[in-house]
Tab-separated table of C-alpha atoms in Angstrom:
chain	number	residue	atom	x	y	z
A	717	MET	CA	0.000	0.000	0.000
A	718	ASP	CA	1.357	3.422	-0.984
A	719	PHE	CA	0.400	5.367	2.150
A	720	LYS	CA	1.453	8.742	0.767
A	721	GLN	CA	-0.554	8.238	-2.420
A	722	ASN	CA	-3.635	7.049	-0.509
A	723	THR	CA	-3.459	10.071	1.797
A	724	LYS	CA	-3.343	12.349	-1.247
A	725	GLN	CA	-6.318	10.486	-2.739
A	726	ILE	CA	-8.400	11.040	0.411
A	727	GLY	CA	-7.631	14.751	0.205
A	728	SER	CA	-8.773	14.784	-3.423
A	729	ILE	CA	-11.992	13.015	-2.447
A	730	GLN	CA	-12.677	15.647	0.222
A	731	ILE	CA	-12.182	18.388	-2.366
A	732	PHE	CA	-14.438	16.551	-4.836
A	733	CYS	CA	-17.188	16.283	-2.198
A	734	LYS	CA	-17.003	19.995	-1.434
A	735	ALA	CA	-17.254	20.840	-5.152
A	736	ALA	CA	-20.239	18.486	-5.489
A	737	GLU	CA	-21.915	19.936	-2.412
A	738	LEU	CA	-21.545	23.521	-3.672
A	739	SER	CA	-21.945	22.708	-7.402
A	740	SER	CA	-18.982	24.968	-8.124
A	741	PHE	CA	-15.196	24.633	-8.285
A	742	THR	CA	-14.807	28.309	-7.397
A	743	ALA	CA	-17.113	28.106	-4.376
A	744	ALA	CA	-15.335	24.953	-3.203
A	745	ALA	CA	-11.967	26.680	-3.580
A	746	ASN	CA	-13.155	29.653	-1.518
A	747	ALA	CA	-14.555	27.373	1.176
A	748	LEU	CA	-11.340	25.339	1.396
A	749	GLY	CA	-8.895	28.218	1.028
A	750	ILE	CA	-7.292	26.904	-2.165
A	751	THR	CA	-7.378	27.927	-5.822
A	752	PRO	CA	-10.007	26.789	-8.354
A	753	ALA	CA	-7.161	25.239	-10.347
A	754	ALA	CA	-6.249	23.086	-7.338
A	755	VAL	CA	-9.858	21.923	-7.084
A	756	SER	CA	-9.893	21.073	-10.783
A	757	ARG	CA	-6.635	19.081	-10.495
A	758	SER	CA	-7.922	17.134	-7.496
A	759	VAL	CA	-11.161	16.218	-9.260
A	760	ALA	CA	-9.189	15.204	-12.355
A	761	ARG	CA	-7.032	12.881	-10.217
A	762	VAL	CA	-10.116	11.140	-8.840
A	763	GLU	CA	-11.662	10.827	-12.310
A	764	GLU	CA	-8.418	9.405	-13.695
A	765	LYS	CA	-8.224	6.820	-10.921
A	766	LEU	CA	-11.856	5.754	-11.426
A	767	GLY	CA	-11.815	5.969	-15.208
A	768	VAL	CA	-15.133	7.846	-15.319
A	769	LYS	CA	-16.337	11.431	-15.502
A	770	LEU	CA	-17.770	12.651	-12.201
A	771	PHE	CA	-18.926	16.062	-13.419
A	772	ALA	CA	-20.571	17.276	-16.604
A	773	ARG	CA	-19.008	20.683	-17.204
A	774	THR	CA	-20.299	23.705	-19.104
A	775	THR	CA	-18.951	27.244	-19.269
A	776	ARG	CA	-21.388	28.342	-16.562
A	777	ARG	CA	-21.853	25.436	-14.177
A	778	ILE	CA	-21.013	21.893	-13.225
A	779	ARG	CA	-23.350	19.061	-12.377
A	780	LEU	CA	-22.769	15.529	-11.197
A	781	THR	CA	-23.033	12.669	-13.654
A	782	ASP	CA	-24.860	9.521	-12.541
A	783	ASP	CA	-21.499	7.992	-11.579
A	784	GLY	CA	-20.581	11.221	-9.820
A	785	GLN	CA	-23.818	11.255	-7.818
A	786	LEU	CA	-23.261	7.682	-6.638
A	787	TYR	CA	-19.627	8.398	-5.762
A	788	PHE	CA	-20.556	11.585	-3.904
A	789	GLU	CA	-23.233	9.885	-1.808
A	790	GLN	CA	-20.925	7.052	-0.767
A	791	CYS	CA	-17.841	9.208	-0.189
A	792	SER	CA	-19.660	11.888	1.792
A	793	GLU	CA	-21.098	9.202	4.068
A	794	ALA	CA	-17.646	7.640	4.518
A	795	LEU	CA	-16.069	11.022	5.306
A	796	ARG	CA	-18.833	11.765	7.796
A	797	LYS	CA	-18.169	8.481	9.590
A	798	ILE	CA	-14.446	9.200	9.728
A	799	ASP	CA	-15.170	12.644	11.159
A	800	ASP	CA	-17.584	11.221	13.743
A	801	VAL	CA	-15.100	8.568	14.872
A	802	GLU	CA	-12.326	11.150	15.218
A	803	LYS	CA	-14.574	13.385	17.306
A	804	MET	CA	-15.727	10.451	19.412
A	805	ILE	CA	-12.160	9.397	20.167
A	806	THR	CA	-11.108	12.930	21.074
A	807	GLY	CA	-14.278	13.515	23.094
A	808	ASN	CA	-15.518	16.284	20.820
A	809	LEU	CA	-18.583	14.659	19.279
A	810	SER	CA	-21.168	17.348	19.868
A	811	ALA	CA	-24.864	16.639	20.233
A	812	PRO	CA	-27.112	17.595	17.303
A	813	LYS	CA	-28.261	21.194	17.662
A	814	GLY	CA	-29.729	24.097	15.742
A	815	THR	CA	-33.058	24.549	13.971
A	816	LEU	CA	-34.579	21.708	11.961
A	817	LYS	CA	-37.265	22.873	9.525
A	818	ILE	CA	-39.589	20.159	8.231
A	819	SER	CA	-42.656	20.128	5.970
A	820	VAL	CA	-45.122	17.257	6.382
A	821	PRO	CA	-48.558	16.528	4.860
A	822	THR	CA	-51.501	16.625	7.238
A	823	THR	CA	-52.264	12.909	7.413
A	824	TYR	CA	-48.702	11.692	7.775
A	825	GLY	CA	-47.904	14.602	10.034
A	826	TYR	CA	-50.697	13.959	12.527
A	827	PHE	CA	-50.473	10.180	12.739
A	828	ARG	CA	-46.848	9.320	11.968
A	829	VAL	CA	-44.596	12.335	12.574
A	830	LEU	CA	-46.143	14.105	15.585
A	831	PRO	CA	-45.943	10.996	17.819
A	832	VAL	CA	-42.189	10.843	17.078
A	833	LEU	CA	-41.458	14.478	17.949
A	834	THR	CA	-41.719	14.143	21.731
A	835	LYS	CA	-39.230	11.270	21.702
A	836	PHE	CA	-36.932	13.233	19.394
A	837	LYS	CA	-37.047	16.291	21.672
A	838	ALA	CA	-36.248	14.142	24.701
A	839	LEU	CA	-33.235	12.650	22.920
A	840	TYR	CA	-32.005	15.888	21.314
A	841	PRO	CA	-33.093	18.857	23.454
A	842	GLN	CA	-30.678	21.238	21.704
A	843	VAL	CA	-32.564	20.941	18.400
A	844	THR	CA	-35.330	23.473	17.744
A	845	LEU	CA	-38.093	22.076	15.531
A	846	GLU	CA	-40.113	24.092	13.011
A	847	ILE	CA	-42.908	21.930	11.577
A	848	ASP	CA	-45.029	23.010	8.610
A	849	ILE	CA	-48.134	20.789	8.468
A	850	SER	CA	-49.940	21.282	5.172
A	851	ASN	CA	-50.606	19.698	1.798
A	852	ARG	CA	-49.520	22.761	-0.150
A	853	THR	CA	-46.834	22.671	-2.806
A	854	ILE	CA	-43.704	24.095	-1.186
A	855	ASP	CA	-40.554	25.582	-2.679
A	856	PHE	CA	-38.215	23.326	-0.741
A	857	ILE	CA	-34.996	25.255	-1.289
A	858	GLU	CA	-36.327	28.827	-1.381
A	859	GLU	CA	-38.275	28.306	1.859
A	860	GLY	CA	-35.249	26.792	3.576
A	861	PHE	CA	-36.585	23.364	4.515
A	862	ASP	CA	-34.129	20.751	5.754
A	863	LEU	CA	-36.554	17.897	5.143
A	864	ALA	CA	-39.997	17.263	3.734
A	865	ILE	CA	-42.242	14.223	3.654
A	866	ARG	CA	-44.324	13.751	0.541
A	867	LEU	CA	-46.001	11.119	-1.593
A	868	GLY	CA	-43.833	9.615	-4.313
A	869	GLN	CA	-40.797	11.158	-5.951
A	870	PRO	CA	-40.004	14.900	-6.124
A	871	LYS	CA	-40.191	16.559	-9.536
A	872	ASP	CA	-37.346	18.938	-8.652
A	873	SER	CA	-34.079	17.361	-9.863
A	874	ARG	CA	-32.223	19.102	-7.020
A	875	LEU	CA	-34.004	16.880	-4.499
A	876	VAL	CA	-33.715	13.199	-3.657
A	877	ALA	CA	-36.187	10.905	-1.911
A	878	ARG	CA	-35.807	8.062	0.563
A	879	ARG	CA	-38.887	5.870	0.837
A	880	ILE	CA	-40.085	5.298	4.378
A	881	GLU	CA	-43.464	3.605	3.995
A	882	ALA	CA	-45.753	1.983	1.472
A	883	ALA	CA	-49.041	3.045	3.081
A	884	THR	CA	-51.805	0.541	2.353
A	885	LEU	CA	-55.285	1.716	1.358
A	886	GLY	CA	-58.845	0.663	2.097
A	887	VAL	CA	-62.353	1.970	1.368
A	888	TYR	CA	-64.358	2.899	4.450
A	889	ALA	CA	-67.838	4.117	5.378
A	890	SER	CA	-69.965	4.548	8.481
A	891	LYS	CA	-72.366	1.848	9.645
A	892	LYS	CA	-75.343	4.178	9.225
A	893	TYR	CA	-74.415	5.056	5.634
A	894	LEU	CA	-74.146	1.363	4.724
A	895	GLU	CA	-77.474	0.584	6.406
A	896	GLU	CA	-79.173	3.307	4.359
A	897	HIS	CA	-77.421	2.787	1.009
A	898	GLY	CA	-76.261	-0.819	1.071
A	899	THR	CA	-72.759	-2.280	1.032
A	900	PRO	CA	-70.920	-2.297	-2.321
A	901	GLN	CA	-69.779	-5.757	-3.367
A	902	THR	CA	-67.929	-4.971	-6.608
A	903	LEU	CA	-66.094	-2.002	-8.087
A	904	HIS	CA	-69.012	-1.525	-10.478
A	905	ASP	CA	-71.208	-0.779	-7.436
A	906	LEU	CA	-69.226	2.412	-6.767
A	907	LYS	CA	-71.263	4.152	-9.473
A	908	SER	CA	-74.367	3.927	-7.293
A	909	HIS	CA	-72.693	5.298	-4.146
A	910	GLU	CA	-71.528	8.674	-2.906
A	911	CYS	CA	-67.747	8.498	-3.334
A	912	ILE	CA	-65.931	11.282	-1.506
A	913	GLN	CA	-62.935	12.645	-3.383
A	914	PHE	CA	-59.857	14.644	-2.418
A	915	ILE	CA	-58.344	17.262	-4.737
A	916	THR	CA	-54.558	17.016	-4.769
A	917	PRO	CA	-52.826	20.412	-4.475
A	918	SER	CA	-50.070	19.521	-6.947
A	919	THR	CA	-52.463	18.715	-9.828
A	920	GLY	CA	-55.774	20.318	-8.886
A	921	LYS	CA	-57.438	17.027	-9.834
A	922	PRO	CA	-59.177	14.326	-7.751
A	923	LEU	CA	-56.843	11.711	-6.315
A	924	PRO	CA	-57.774	8.441	-8.054
A	925	TRP	CA	-58.966	5.432	-6.092
A	926	VAL	CA	-56.743	2.431	-6.741
A	927	PHE	CA	-57.509	-1.291	-6.460
A	928	LEU	CA	-56.271	-4.764	-7.369
A	929	ASP	CA	-58.689	-7.042	-9.242
A	930	ASN	CA	-57.246	-10.520	-9.829
A	931	GLY	CA	-53.763	-9.038	-9.856
A	932	GLU	CA	-54.698	-6.236	-12.265
A	933	GLU	CA	-54.311	-2.634	-11.136
A	934	ILE	CA	-57.631	-0.804	-11.499
A	935	GLU	CA	-58.562	2.884	-11.174
A	936	PRO	CA	-62.349	2.874	-11.665
A	937	ALA	CA	-64.197	5.939	-12.904
A	938	PHE	CA	-67.176	7.213	-10.923
A	939	ASN	CA	-69.103	10.403	-10.345
A	940	SER	CA	-68.760	12.363	-7.131
A	941	SER	CA	-70.961	15.176	-5.890
A	942	ILE	CA	-68.601	16.234	-3.092
A	943	ARG	CA	-64.888	16.938	-3.167
A	944	PHE	CA	-62.545	18.228	-0.489
A	945	SER	CA	-59.246	20.068	-0.829
A	946	GLY	CA	-56.626	21.226	1.625
A	947	ASP	CA	-56.886	18.415	4.170
A	948	VAL	CA	-57.622	14.731	3.556
A	949	LEU	CA	-59.055	14.462	7.053
A	950	GLY	CA	-62.050	16.470	5.827
A	951	CYS	CA	-62.934	13.492	3.638
A	952	VAL	CA	-62.495	11.057	6.524
A	953	GLY	CA	-64.609	13.229	8.807
A	954	TYR	CA	-67.367	13.451	6.205
A	955	ALA	CA	-67.374	9.665	5.808
A	956	LEU	CA	-67.645	9.350	9.590
A	957	ALA	CA	-70.627	11.743	9.442
A	958	ASN	CA	-72.445	9.241	7.171
A	959	GLY	CA	-71.600	11.162	3.997
A	960	GLY	CA	-70.382	8.312	1.806
A	961	LEU	CA	-67.450	6.064	0.936
A	962	PHE	CA	-63.835	7.187	1.038
A	963	GLN	CA	-60.561	5.480	0.204
A	964	THR	CA	-57.935	6.323	2.784
A	965	TYR	CA	-54.814	4.964	4.423
A	966	ASP	CA	-55.241	2.113	6.860
A	967	PHE	CA	-53.070	3.924	9.407
A	968	ILE	CA	-55.739	6.664	9.509
A	969	ALA	CA	-58.769	4.367	9.637
A	970	GLY	CA	-57.088	2.458	12.455
A	971	GLN	CA	-57.036	5.488	14.756
A	972	SER	CA	-59.358	5.300	17.765
A	973	GLN	CA	-61.376	8.370	16.703
A	974	TYR	CA	-62.267	6.619	13.436
A	975	GLN	CA	-63.024	3.182	14.880
A	976	ASP	CA	-66.681	3.413	13.799
A	977	LEU	CA	-65.679	3.297	10.125
A	978	ILE	CA	-66.272	-0.047	8.407
A	979	GLU	CA	-64.141	-1.332	5.548
A	980	VAL	CA	-65.844	-2.347	2.296
A	981	LEU	CA	-64.534	-3.885	-0.936
A	982	ALA	CA	-61.766	-5.675	0.988
A	983	PRO	CA	-61.236	-8.276	-1.810
A	984	TYR	CA	-60.004	-5.432	-4.028
A	985	ARG	CA	-57.428	-4.021	-1.615
A	986	GLY	CA	-53.698	-4.474	-2.121
A	987	ARG	CA	-52.596	-1.125	-3.506
A	988	SER	CA	-50.499	1.366	-1.569
A	989	ARG	CA	-48.849	4.769	-1.916
A	990	PHE	CA	-45.256	5.541	-1.009
A	991	PHE	CA	-44.333	8.254	1.455
A	992	SER	CA	-40.762	9.508	1.157
A	993	ILE	CA	-38.366	11.746	3.042
A	994	ILE	CA	-37.203	14.500	0.692
A	995	TYR	CA	-33.932	16.375	1.057
A	996	GLN	CA	-31.519	18.344	-1.086
A	997	GLN	CA	-28.965	16.374	-3.068
A	998	ASN	CA	-25.280	17.311	-3.245
A	999	ARG	CA	-25.335	18.242	0.430
A	1000	MET	CA	-23.793	16.328	3.307
A	1001	LEU	CA	-26.561	15.734	5.836
A	1002	SER	CA	-26.074	17.476	9.164
A	1003	ALA	CA	-26.214	15.556	12.436
A	1004	LYS	CA	-29.680	16.916	13.298
A	1005	VAL	CA	-31.060	15.760	9.929
A	1006	ARG	CA	-29.450	12.316	10.116
A	1007	VAL	CA	-30.706	11.527	13.616
A	1008	PHE	CA	-34.226	12.705	12.768
A	1009	ILE	CA	-34.372	10.523	9.653
A	1010	ASP	CA	-33.037	7.507	11.553
A	1011	LEU	CA	-35.536	7.928	14.398
A	1012	LEU	CA	-38.516	8.530	12.093
A	1013	VAL	CA	-37.737	5.473	9.959
A	1014	GLU	CA	-37.294	3.340	13.088
A	1015	GLU	CA	-40.516	4.530	14.733
A	1016	CYS	CA	-42.562	4.212	11.529
A	1017	GLN	CA	-41.351	0.642	11.134
A	1018	LEU	CA	-42.400	-0.133	14.707
A	1019	SER	CA	-45.844	1.379	14.059
A	1020	MET	CA	-46.290	-0.635	10.859
A	1021	ASN	CA	-45.283	-3.834	12.648
A	1022	LYS	CA	-47.868	-3.206	15.388
A	1023	GLU	CA	-50.599	-2.502	12.827
A	1024	THR	CA	-49.989	-5.765	10.974
A	1025	HIS	CA	-50.037	-7.963	14.087
């Protein structure tokens, strides 16, 4: 092993990560107190060793290639671990602190995230939490969010998503509604029932109901005379008030305040929607962000395990 060469390579990797984080050789040079030419040479050394291009360069900006993105994610995590171990050994590993700004949708916020916050605050009292609970479309970067939780994948290429839960769905109604209008037995029966719909803020259109019929994914069409926007819980509350049928997440219907709801069309269940943690790519995650993600994923997994047993 050529120790001197390996040490130089680690330094080049650190410079590469800073350039990737800031999306600029010049900004990385200023942050590290070296010249842009030195940054360029270090990146070139790493690319030569790997035999791939890590950045796509134009006259105005740089961006990571697919290989570069993968390399950045793995190297930044490795460098973070090295830094943490060094601080631990020297007794300087500081507790997470500062302000953590998070955006969460109403349903996932109320029933998944809020129960985790008290435990998080007990573990990390030096972190100040700012929680935005809404279904609005946010400007993640302009509004300064550290994290967001949303359905699916972000459309903004500057953001990455880590899936945390495939939330299963069921169709529910009140006992009184079913006594008065009958219980649907097939998807075709939906056309003769009041089906409550939710308007998604990102599209302005009703969120489709999704089912599995003999392994085939189905999104049946039906008419609805009432639609809610802003908060999905309005739909759930209206179903509880004998207003009609509504497809919602099982983790909502399982809450004690909604225990009077009855599931229908169970043979057609099996579909789910993914909730993901969203954060900015090309940025090394701070301690406060990492510990929050780890705790949320752990607690959500525990909740899902309890709900399935």
